XYZ file of C-alpha atoms in Angstrom:
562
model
C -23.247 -37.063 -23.557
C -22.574 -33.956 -25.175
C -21.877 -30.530 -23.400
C -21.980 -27.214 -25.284
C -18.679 -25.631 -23.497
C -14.551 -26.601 -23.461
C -11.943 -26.627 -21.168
C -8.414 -24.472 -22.176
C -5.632 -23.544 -20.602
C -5.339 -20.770 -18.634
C -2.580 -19.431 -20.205
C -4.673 -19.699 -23.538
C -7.488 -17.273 -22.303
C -8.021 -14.279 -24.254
C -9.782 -10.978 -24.413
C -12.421 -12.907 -26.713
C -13.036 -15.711 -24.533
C -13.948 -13.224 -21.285
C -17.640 -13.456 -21.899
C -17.766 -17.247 -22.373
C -16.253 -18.300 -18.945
C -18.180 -20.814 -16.914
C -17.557 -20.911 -12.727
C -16.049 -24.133 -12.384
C -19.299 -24.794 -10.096
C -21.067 -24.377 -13.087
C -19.163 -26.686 -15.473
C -19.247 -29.641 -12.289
C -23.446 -29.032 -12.576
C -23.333 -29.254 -15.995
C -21.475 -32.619 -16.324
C -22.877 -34.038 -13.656
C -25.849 -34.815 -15.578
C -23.600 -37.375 -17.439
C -23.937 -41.043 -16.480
C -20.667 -42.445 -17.995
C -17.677 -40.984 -16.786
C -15.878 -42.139 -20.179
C -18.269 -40.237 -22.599
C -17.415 -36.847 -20.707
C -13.598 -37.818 -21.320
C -13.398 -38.050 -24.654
C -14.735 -35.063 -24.962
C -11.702 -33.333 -22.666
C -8.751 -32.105 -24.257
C -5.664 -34.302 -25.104
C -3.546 -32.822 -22.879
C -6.379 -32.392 -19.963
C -7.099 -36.115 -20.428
C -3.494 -37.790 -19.958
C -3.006 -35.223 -16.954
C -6.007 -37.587 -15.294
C -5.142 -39.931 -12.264
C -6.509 -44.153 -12.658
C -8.759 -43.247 -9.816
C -10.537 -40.331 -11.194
C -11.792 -41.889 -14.320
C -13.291 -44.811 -12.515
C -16.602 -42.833 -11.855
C -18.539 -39.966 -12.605
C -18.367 -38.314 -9.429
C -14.269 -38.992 -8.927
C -13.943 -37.609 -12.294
C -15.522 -33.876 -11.228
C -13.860 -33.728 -8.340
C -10.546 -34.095 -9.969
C -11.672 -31.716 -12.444
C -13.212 -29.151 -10.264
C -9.780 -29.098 -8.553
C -8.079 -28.079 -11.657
C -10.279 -25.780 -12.667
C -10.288 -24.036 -8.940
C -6.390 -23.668 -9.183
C -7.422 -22.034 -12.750
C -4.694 -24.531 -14.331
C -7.321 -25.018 -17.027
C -10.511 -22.747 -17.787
C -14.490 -23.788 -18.605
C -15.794 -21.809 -21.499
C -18.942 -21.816 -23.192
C -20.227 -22.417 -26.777
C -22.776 -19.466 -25.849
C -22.443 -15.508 -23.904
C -23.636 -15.880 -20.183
C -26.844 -14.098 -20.224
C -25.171 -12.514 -16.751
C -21.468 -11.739 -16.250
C -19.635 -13.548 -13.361
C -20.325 -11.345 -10.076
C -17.934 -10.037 -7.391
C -19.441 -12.708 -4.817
C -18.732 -15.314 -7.814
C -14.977 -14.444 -8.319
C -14.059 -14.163 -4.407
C -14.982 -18.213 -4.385
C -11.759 -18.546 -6.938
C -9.374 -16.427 -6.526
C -6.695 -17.657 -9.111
C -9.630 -18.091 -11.987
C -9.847 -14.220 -10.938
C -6.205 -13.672 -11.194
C -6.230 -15.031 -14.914
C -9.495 -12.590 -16.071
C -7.450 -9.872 -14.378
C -4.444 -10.677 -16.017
C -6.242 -10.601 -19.500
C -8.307 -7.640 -18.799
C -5.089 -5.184 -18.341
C -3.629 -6.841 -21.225
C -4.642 -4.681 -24.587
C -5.640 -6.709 -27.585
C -3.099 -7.153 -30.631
C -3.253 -4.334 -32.784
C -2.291 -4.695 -36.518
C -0.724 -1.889 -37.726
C -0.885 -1.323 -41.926
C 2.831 -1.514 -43.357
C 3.332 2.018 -44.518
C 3.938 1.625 -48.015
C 1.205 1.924 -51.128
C -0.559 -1.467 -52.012
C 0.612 -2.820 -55.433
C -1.884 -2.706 -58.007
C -2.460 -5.818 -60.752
C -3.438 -3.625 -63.907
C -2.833 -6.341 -66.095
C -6.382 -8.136 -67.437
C -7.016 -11.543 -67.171
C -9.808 -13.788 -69.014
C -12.562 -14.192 -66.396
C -12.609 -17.836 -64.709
C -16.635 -18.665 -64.910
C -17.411 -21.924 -62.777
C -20.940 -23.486 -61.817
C -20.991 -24.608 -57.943
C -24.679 -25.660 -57.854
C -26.685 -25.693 -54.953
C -28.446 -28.125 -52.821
C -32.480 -27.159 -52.310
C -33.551 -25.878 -48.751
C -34.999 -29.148 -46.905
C -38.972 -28.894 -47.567
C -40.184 -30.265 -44.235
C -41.341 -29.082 -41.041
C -43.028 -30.039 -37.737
C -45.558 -28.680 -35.914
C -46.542 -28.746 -32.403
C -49.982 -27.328 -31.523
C -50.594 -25.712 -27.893
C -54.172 -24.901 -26.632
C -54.931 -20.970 -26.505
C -53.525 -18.033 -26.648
C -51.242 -16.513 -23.898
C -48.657 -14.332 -22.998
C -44.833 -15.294 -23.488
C -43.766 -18.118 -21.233
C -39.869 -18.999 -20.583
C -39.875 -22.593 -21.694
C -39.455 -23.425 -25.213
C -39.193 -26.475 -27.311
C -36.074 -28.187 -29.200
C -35.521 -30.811 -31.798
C -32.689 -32.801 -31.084
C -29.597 -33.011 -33.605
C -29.928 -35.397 -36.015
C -27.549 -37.080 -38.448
C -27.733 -34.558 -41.007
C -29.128 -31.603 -38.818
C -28.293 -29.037 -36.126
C -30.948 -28.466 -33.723
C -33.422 -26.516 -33.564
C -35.270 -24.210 -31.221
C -38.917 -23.390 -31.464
C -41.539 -20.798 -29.425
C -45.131 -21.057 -29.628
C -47.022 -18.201 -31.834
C -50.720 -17.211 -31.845
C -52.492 -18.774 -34.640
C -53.899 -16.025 -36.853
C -56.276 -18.693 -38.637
C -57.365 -20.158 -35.405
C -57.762 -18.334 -31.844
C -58.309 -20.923 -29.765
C -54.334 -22.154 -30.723
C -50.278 -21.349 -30.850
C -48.475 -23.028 -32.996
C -44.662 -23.648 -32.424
C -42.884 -24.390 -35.707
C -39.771 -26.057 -37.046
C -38.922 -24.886 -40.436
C -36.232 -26.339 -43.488
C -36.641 -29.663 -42.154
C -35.396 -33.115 -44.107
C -37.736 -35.718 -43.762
C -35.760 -37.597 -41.166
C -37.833 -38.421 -37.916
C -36.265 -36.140 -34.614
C -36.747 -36.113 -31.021
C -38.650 -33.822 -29.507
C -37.734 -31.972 -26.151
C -39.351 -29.341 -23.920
C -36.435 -27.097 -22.159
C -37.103 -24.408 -18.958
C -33.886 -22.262 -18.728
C -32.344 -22.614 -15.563
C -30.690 -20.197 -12.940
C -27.344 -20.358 -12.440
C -26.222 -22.395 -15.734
C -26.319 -21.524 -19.567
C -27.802 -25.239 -20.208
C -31.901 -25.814 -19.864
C -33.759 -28.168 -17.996
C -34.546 -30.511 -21.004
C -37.088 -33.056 -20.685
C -38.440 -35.569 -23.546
C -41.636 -35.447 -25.039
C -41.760 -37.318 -28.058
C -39.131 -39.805 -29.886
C -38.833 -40.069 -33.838
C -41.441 -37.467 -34.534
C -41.611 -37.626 -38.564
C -41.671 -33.979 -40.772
C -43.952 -33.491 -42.978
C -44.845 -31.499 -46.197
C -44.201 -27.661 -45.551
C -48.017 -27.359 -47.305
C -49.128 -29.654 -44.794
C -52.099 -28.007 -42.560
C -54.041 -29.520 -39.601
C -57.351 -28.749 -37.869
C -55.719 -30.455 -34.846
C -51.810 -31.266 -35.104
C -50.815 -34.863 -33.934
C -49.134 -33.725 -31.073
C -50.640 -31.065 -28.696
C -49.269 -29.481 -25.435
C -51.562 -27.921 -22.846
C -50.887 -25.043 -20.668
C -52.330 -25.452 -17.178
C -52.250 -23.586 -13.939
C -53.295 -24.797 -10.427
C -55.799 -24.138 -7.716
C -56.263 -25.315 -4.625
C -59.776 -26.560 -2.698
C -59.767 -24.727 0.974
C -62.512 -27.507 2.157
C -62.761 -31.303 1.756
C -65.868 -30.818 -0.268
C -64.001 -29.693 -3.418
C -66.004 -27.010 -4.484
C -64.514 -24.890 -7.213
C -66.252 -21.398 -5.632
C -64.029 -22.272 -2.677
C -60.825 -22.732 -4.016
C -57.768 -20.275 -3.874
C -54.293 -19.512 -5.257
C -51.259 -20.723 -3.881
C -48.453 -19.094 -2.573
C -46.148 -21.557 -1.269
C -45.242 -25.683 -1.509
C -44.942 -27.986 -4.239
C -46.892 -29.000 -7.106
C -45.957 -32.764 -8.533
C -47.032 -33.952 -12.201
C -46.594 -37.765 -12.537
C -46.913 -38.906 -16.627
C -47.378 -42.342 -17.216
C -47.027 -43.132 -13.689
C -43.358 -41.428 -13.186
C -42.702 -38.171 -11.764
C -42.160 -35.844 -15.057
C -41.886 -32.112 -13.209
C -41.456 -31.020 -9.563
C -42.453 -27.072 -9.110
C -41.562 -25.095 -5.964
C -44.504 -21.949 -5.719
C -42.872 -18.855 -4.779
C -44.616 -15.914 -2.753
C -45.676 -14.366 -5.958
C -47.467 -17.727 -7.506
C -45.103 -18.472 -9.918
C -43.457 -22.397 -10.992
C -40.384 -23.139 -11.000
C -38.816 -26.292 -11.714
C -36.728 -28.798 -9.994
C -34.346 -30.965 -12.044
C -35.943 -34.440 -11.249
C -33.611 -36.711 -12.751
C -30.684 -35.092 -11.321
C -31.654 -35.132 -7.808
C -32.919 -38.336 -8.395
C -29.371 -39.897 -9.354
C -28.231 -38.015 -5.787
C -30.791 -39.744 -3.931
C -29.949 -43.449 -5.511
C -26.228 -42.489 -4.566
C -26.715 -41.445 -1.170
C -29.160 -44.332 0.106
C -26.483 -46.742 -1.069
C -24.116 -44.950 1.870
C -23.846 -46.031 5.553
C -25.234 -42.786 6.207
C -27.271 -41.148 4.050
C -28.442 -37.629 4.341
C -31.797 -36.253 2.952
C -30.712 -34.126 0.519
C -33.191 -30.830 -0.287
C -34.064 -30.383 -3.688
C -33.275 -26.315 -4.478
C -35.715 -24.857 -7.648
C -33.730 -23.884 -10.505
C -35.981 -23.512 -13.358
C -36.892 -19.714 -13.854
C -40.527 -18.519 -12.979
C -43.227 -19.673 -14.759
C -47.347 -18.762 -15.052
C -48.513 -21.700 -15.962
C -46.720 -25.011 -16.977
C -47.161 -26.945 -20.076
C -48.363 -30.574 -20.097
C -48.575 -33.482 -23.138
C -52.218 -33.978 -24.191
C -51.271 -35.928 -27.398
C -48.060 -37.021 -28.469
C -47.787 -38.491 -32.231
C -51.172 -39.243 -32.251
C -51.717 -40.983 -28.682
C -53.971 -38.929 -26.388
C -52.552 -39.432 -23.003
C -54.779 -40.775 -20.897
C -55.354 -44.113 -18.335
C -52.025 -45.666 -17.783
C -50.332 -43.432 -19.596
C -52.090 -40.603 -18.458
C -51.226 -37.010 -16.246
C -52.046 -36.676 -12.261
C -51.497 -33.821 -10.153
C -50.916 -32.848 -6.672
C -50.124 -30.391 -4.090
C -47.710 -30.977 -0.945
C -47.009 -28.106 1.675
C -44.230 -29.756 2.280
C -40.903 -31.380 -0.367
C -42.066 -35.326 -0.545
C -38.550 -37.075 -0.146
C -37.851 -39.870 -2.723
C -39.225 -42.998 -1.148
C -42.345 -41.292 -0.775
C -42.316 -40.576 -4.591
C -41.083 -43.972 -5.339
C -43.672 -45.972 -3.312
C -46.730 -43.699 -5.135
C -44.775 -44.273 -8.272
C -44.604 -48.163 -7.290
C -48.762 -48.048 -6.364
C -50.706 -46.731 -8.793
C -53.925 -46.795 -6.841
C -52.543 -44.893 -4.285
C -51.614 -42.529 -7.101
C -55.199 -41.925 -7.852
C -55.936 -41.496 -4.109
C -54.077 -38.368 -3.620
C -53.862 -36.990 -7.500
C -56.055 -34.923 -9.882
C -56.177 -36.595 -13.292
C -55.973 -34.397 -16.657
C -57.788 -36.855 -18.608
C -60.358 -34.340 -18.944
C -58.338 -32.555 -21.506
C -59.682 -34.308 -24.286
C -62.071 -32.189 -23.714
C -60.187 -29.770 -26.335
C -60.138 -31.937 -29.175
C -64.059 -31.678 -28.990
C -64.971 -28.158 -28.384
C -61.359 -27.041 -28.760
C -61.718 -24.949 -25.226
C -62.447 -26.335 -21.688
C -65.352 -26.288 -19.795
C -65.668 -27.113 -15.899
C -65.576 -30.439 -15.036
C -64.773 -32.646 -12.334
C -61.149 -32.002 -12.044
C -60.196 -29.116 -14.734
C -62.383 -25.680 -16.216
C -61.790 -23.063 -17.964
C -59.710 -20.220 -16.825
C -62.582 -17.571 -17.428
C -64.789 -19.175 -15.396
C -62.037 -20.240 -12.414
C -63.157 -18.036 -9.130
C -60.640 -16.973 -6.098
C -62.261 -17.369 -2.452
C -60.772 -14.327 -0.010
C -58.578 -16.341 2.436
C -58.762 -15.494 6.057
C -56.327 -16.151 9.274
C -57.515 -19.639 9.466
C -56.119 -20.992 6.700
C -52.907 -22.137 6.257
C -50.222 -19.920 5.062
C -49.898 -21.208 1.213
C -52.935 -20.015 -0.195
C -53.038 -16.420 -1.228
C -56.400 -14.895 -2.783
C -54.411 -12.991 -5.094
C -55.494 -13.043 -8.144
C -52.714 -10.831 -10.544
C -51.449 -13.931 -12.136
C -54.727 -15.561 -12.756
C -56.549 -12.618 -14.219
C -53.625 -12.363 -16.546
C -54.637 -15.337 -18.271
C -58.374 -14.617 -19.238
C -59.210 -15.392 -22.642
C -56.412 -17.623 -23.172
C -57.561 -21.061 -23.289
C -55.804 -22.596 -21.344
C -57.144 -24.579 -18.345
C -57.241 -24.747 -14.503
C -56.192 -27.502 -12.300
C -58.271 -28.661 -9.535
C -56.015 -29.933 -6.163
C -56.306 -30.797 -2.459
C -55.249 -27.511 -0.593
C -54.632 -29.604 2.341
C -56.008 -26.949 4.219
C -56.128 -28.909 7.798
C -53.623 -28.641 10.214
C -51.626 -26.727 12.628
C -47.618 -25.798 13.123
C -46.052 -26.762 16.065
C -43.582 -24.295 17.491
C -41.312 -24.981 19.977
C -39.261 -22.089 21.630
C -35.335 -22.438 21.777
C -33.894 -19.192 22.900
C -31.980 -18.837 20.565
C -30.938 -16.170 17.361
C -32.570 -16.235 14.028
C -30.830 -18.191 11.762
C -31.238 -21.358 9.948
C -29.050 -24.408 11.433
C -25.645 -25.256 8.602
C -25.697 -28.761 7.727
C -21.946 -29.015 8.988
C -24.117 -28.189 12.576
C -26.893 -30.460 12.318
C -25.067 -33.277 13.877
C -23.926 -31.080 17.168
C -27.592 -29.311 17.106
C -29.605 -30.164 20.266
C -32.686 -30.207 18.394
C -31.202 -32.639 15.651
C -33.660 -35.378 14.922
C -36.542 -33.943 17.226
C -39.989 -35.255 15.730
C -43.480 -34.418 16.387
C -45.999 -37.112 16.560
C -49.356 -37.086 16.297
C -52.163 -39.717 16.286
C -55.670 -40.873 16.489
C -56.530 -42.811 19.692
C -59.583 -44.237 17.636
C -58.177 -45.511 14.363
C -54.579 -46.067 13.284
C -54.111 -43.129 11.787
C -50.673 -41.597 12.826
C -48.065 -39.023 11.000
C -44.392 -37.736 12.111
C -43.233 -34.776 11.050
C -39.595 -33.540 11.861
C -38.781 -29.802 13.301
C -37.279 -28.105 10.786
C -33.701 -26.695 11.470
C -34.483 -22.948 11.115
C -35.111 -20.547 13.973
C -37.925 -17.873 13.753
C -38.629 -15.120 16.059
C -37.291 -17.872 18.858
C -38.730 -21.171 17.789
C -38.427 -24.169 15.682
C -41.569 -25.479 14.105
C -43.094 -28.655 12.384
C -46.387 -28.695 10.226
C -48.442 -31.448 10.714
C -51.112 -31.473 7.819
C -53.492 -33.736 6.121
C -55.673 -34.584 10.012
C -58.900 -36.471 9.557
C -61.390 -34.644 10.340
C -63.235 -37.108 13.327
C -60.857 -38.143 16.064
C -59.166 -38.210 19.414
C -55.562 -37.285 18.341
C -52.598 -37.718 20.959
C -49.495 -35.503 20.673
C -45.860 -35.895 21.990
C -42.283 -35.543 21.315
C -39.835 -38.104 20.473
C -35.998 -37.726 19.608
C -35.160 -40.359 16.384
C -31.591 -40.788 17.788
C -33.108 -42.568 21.228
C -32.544 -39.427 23.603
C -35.625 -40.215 24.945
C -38.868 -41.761 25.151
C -41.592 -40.294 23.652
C -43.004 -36.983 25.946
C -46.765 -36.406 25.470
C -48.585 -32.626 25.463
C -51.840 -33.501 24.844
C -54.408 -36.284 24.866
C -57.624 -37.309 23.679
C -58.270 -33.748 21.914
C -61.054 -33.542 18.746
C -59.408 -31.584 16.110
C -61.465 -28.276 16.649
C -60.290 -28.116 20.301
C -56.333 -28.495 18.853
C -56.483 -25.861 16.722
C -58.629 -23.435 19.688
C -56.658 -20.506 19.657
C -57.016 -20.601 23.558
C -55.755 -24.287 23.924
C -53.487 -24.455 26.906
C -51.404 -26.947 27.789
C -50.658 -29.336 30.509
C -47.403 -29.635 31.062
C -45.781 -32.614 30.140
C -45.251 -36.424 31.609
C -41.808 -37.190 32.189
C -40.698 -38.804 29.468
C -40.057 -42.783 30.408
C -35.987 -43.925 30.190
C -35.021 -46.517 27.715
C -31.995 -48.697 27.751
C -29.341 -47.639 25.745
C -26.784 -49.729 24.320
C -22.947 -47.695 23.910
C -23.661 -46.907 20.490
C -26.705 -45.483 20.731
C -25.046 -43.444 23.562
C -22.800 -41.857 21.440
C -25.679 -40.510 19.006
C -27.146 -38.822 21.986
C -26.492 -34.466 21.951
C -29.308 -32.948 23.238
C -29.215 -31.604 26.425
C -31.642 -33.059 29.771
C -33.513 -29.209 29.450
C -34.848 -29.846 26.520
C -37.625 -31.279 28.013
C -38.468 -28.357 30.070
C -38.181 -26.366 26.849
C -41.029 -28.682 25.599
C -43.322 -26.598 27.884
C -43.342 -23.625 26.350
C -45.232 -25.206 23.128
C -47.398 -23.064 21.273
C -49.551 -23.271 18.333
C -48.735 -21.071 15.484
């Protein structure tokens, strides 16, 4: 692995280097993309590298935490191949103070001044023959490659790259408006040898100078700089999503979102994760890297569920691989789409990407956009249309809080040619709210343990079919309460709720029975109050899990729909 920064030492650090310097927070995210802890230490310095304990090289994570120690006592500093786009913030320094101490130390230092010996220059009048020689020079590479993208938009933060090669730096790339064709952009790399190149699509990140990169295409060949296409072998999309309110999918009934995630599987594999902000913007979540967490922690004696923060910066609409070298992608190898309210943890990912049907179940497919190699624009369809055509429903106090039926963003993108995505809004469900007495705040993990709500769970089922869902409280206080959403409730039923603890406070407690799911989600509903819950046997170590307090249950009372 290769990372575009170096480590010096501190005493090294110079007025030049000041607007280079990586946190060493960021330098520990940046390597810990690598998989081999070797790789990352030949690339240390000489000195850095023999200072290095047995232990720390043995693995990747050993290795950062030895050097995030160093860097933290500033004995050696992270530097950057390219300016931070920011400068390092108050809030930023306070974390580490002796890295602060050295930029201090450098900034009251002046820079070496060369002062001009005070004496006239001597002068060479004497002629001399004149010294012709013939250096001659190697042609500018005659290649390029071209990646088409369907429409016409306004700029979007993401950006494509072609990889170093043997004989070649790489290369970065935009899209531009075709002024032959308006239904395309056209993203160029230029002075090219013919030498095939991998192809990348990167989404700057916040936080670090290094992109999100994620592979497209492998050993993508140039070709002639002459060289013009009516359709170029490979072809990105840009797409943007909208969500049904009803379970009959009908595109005049469909609305924006303002909230949850948005997951594209390619080829049967989770490619992207977006988080949708309040405004209706993407933004991605490194997939890979939270993915190598996730393998580490399940192979611990107790692993946490780790949340996966957005770091990609805001996007409109996000770009998808229609063709790639030729290959439409489609079928197996195909794009589906879908919306969650709520972050799907990794087994769930890993058990749709292990069942392909079930896959289908819940996804969109893009196969419809082959659609733009035939009319080179998109039309509705079952899953996709046109963004001219796409319509915004108002939203009302009955639906759930992630739509929006703002349309700012949307309109923006008329008479681009790109295309809409068609998804289930899940737009059925209620929030459970349970009050605590207790401040605003959201619960540290370093509290969850001691929290006398840890590992409460709402359960809720169908007395008529075996249809049942859990869905834990989450550990942030609002205006009082805790809440869980429960989403995605058939629509015929006699549904059951109650309260159980996962770390065997309790039996489960039950609120309601036998209710349809129009009489749960009555804004009048009122509630029994309810059973005792039954006692189970504990052995000692399940005794030791147990926190909560005995009122809890009387707090359970006091439920409310939200």
């Amino acid at each position: 692995m290769h990372f575009n920064c170096k480590l010096i030492p501190s005493s090294s650090l110079s007025h030049k280097e000041l607007e280079y310097i990586l946190t060493p927070d960021e330098f520990v995210r940046l390597l810990s993309r690598g998989k081999n802890s070797q790789s990352i230490i030949n690339q240390l310095p000489v000195q850095l590298r023999q200072s290095l304990s047995i232990s720390a090289s043995k693995s990747v994570q050993s290795l950062l935490f030895s050097l995030n120690q160093k860097l933290t006592k500033a004995e050696w500093i992270a530097v950057s191949t390219t300016v931070r786009k920011t400068g390092l913030s108050d809030t930023q320094l306070a974390q580490y103070p002796q890295l602060k101490k050295q930029i201090d130390r450098v900034e009251t230092t002046q820079p070496a001044k060369f002062v001009k010996a005070n004496f006239k220059p001597v002068t060479d009048d004497v002629p001399l023959v004149r010294n012709l020689s013939f250096t001659p020079v190697n042609p500018s590479p005659e290649h390029k490659i071209s990646i088409e993208f369907a429409g016409q938009w306004p700029n979007n933060a993401a950006s494509l790259l072609l990889a170093k090669s043997g004989e070649q730096k790489e290369k970065i790339a935009k899209p531009r408006a075709d002024i032959h064709a308006s239904h395309r952009s056209i993203a160029t790399f230029k002075d090219l040898e013919p030498e095939p190149r991998n192809l990348y699509l990167t989404i700057p990140m916040n936080g670090t100078p290094q992109p999100l990169k994620l592979l497209l295409a492998e050993n993508i060949q140039p070709v002639d700089k002459e060289t013009e296409m009516d359709e170029w072998d490979t072809v990105l999309v840009p797409v943007r999503a909208l969500a049904y309110l009803t379970s009959e999918q009908n595109k005049l009934n469909a609305a924006e979102l303002q909230g949850g995630y948005v997951y594209l599987f390619w080829k049967g594999v989770l490619w992207r994760e977006f988080y949708i902000d309040n405004n209706g913007y993407y933004q991605d979540i490194d997939v890979e890297y939270h993915r190598r967490l996730f393998d580490e922690e399940k192979n611990k004696s107790k692993p946490k569920t780790l949340k996966r923060e957005p770091d990609g910066l805001p996007l409109a609409q996000f770009w998808v691989p229609y063709k790639i070298a030729g290959d439409v992608q489609q079928g197996e190898s195909g794009l589906k789409l879908f919306f969650s309210p709520k972050q799907k943890p990794f087994n769930q990912i890993e058990a749709l990407e292990s069942d392909p049907a079930k896959l289908n179940k819940v996804s969109s497919s893009l196969d419809e956009l082959s659609h733009y190699s035939d009319a080179k624009s998109f039309s509705a369809l079952e899953f996709t249309s046109d963004v001219d055509s796409a319509v915004v429903h108002d939203i009302t106090e009955d639906d759930m809080p992630w739509f929006s039926d703002k349309q700012a963003v949307l309109r923006s993108l008329d008479k681009s040619n790109i295309v809409i995505a068609y998804l289930d809004g899940h737009n059925n469900g209620f929030q459970v709210r349970l009050e605590v007495n207790d401040i605003d705040r959201q619960i540290p993990e370093s509290e969850l343990d001691a929290w006398e709500y840890n590992g409460l769970i709402a359960i809720l089922e169908d007395e008529e079919s075996d249809w049942r869902v859990n869905e834990a409280f989450e550990p942030i206080i609002h205006n009082g309460y805790i809440s869980a959403l429960i989403t995605n409730i058939p629509p015929k039923g006699k549904f059951t709720l109650y309260f159980a603890n996962r770390h065997g406070e309790d039996s489960r407690v039950t609120l309601f029975k036998g209710l349809t799911y129009q009489e749960m989600v009555a804004n009048d509903l009122e509630l029994d109050a309810p059973e005792p819950a039954q006692p189970v046997e504990l052995d000692a170590q399940q005794q030791g899990l147990i926190k909560a307090s005995n009122d809890q249950r009387t707090a359970m009372q006091k439920l409310i729909f939200g």
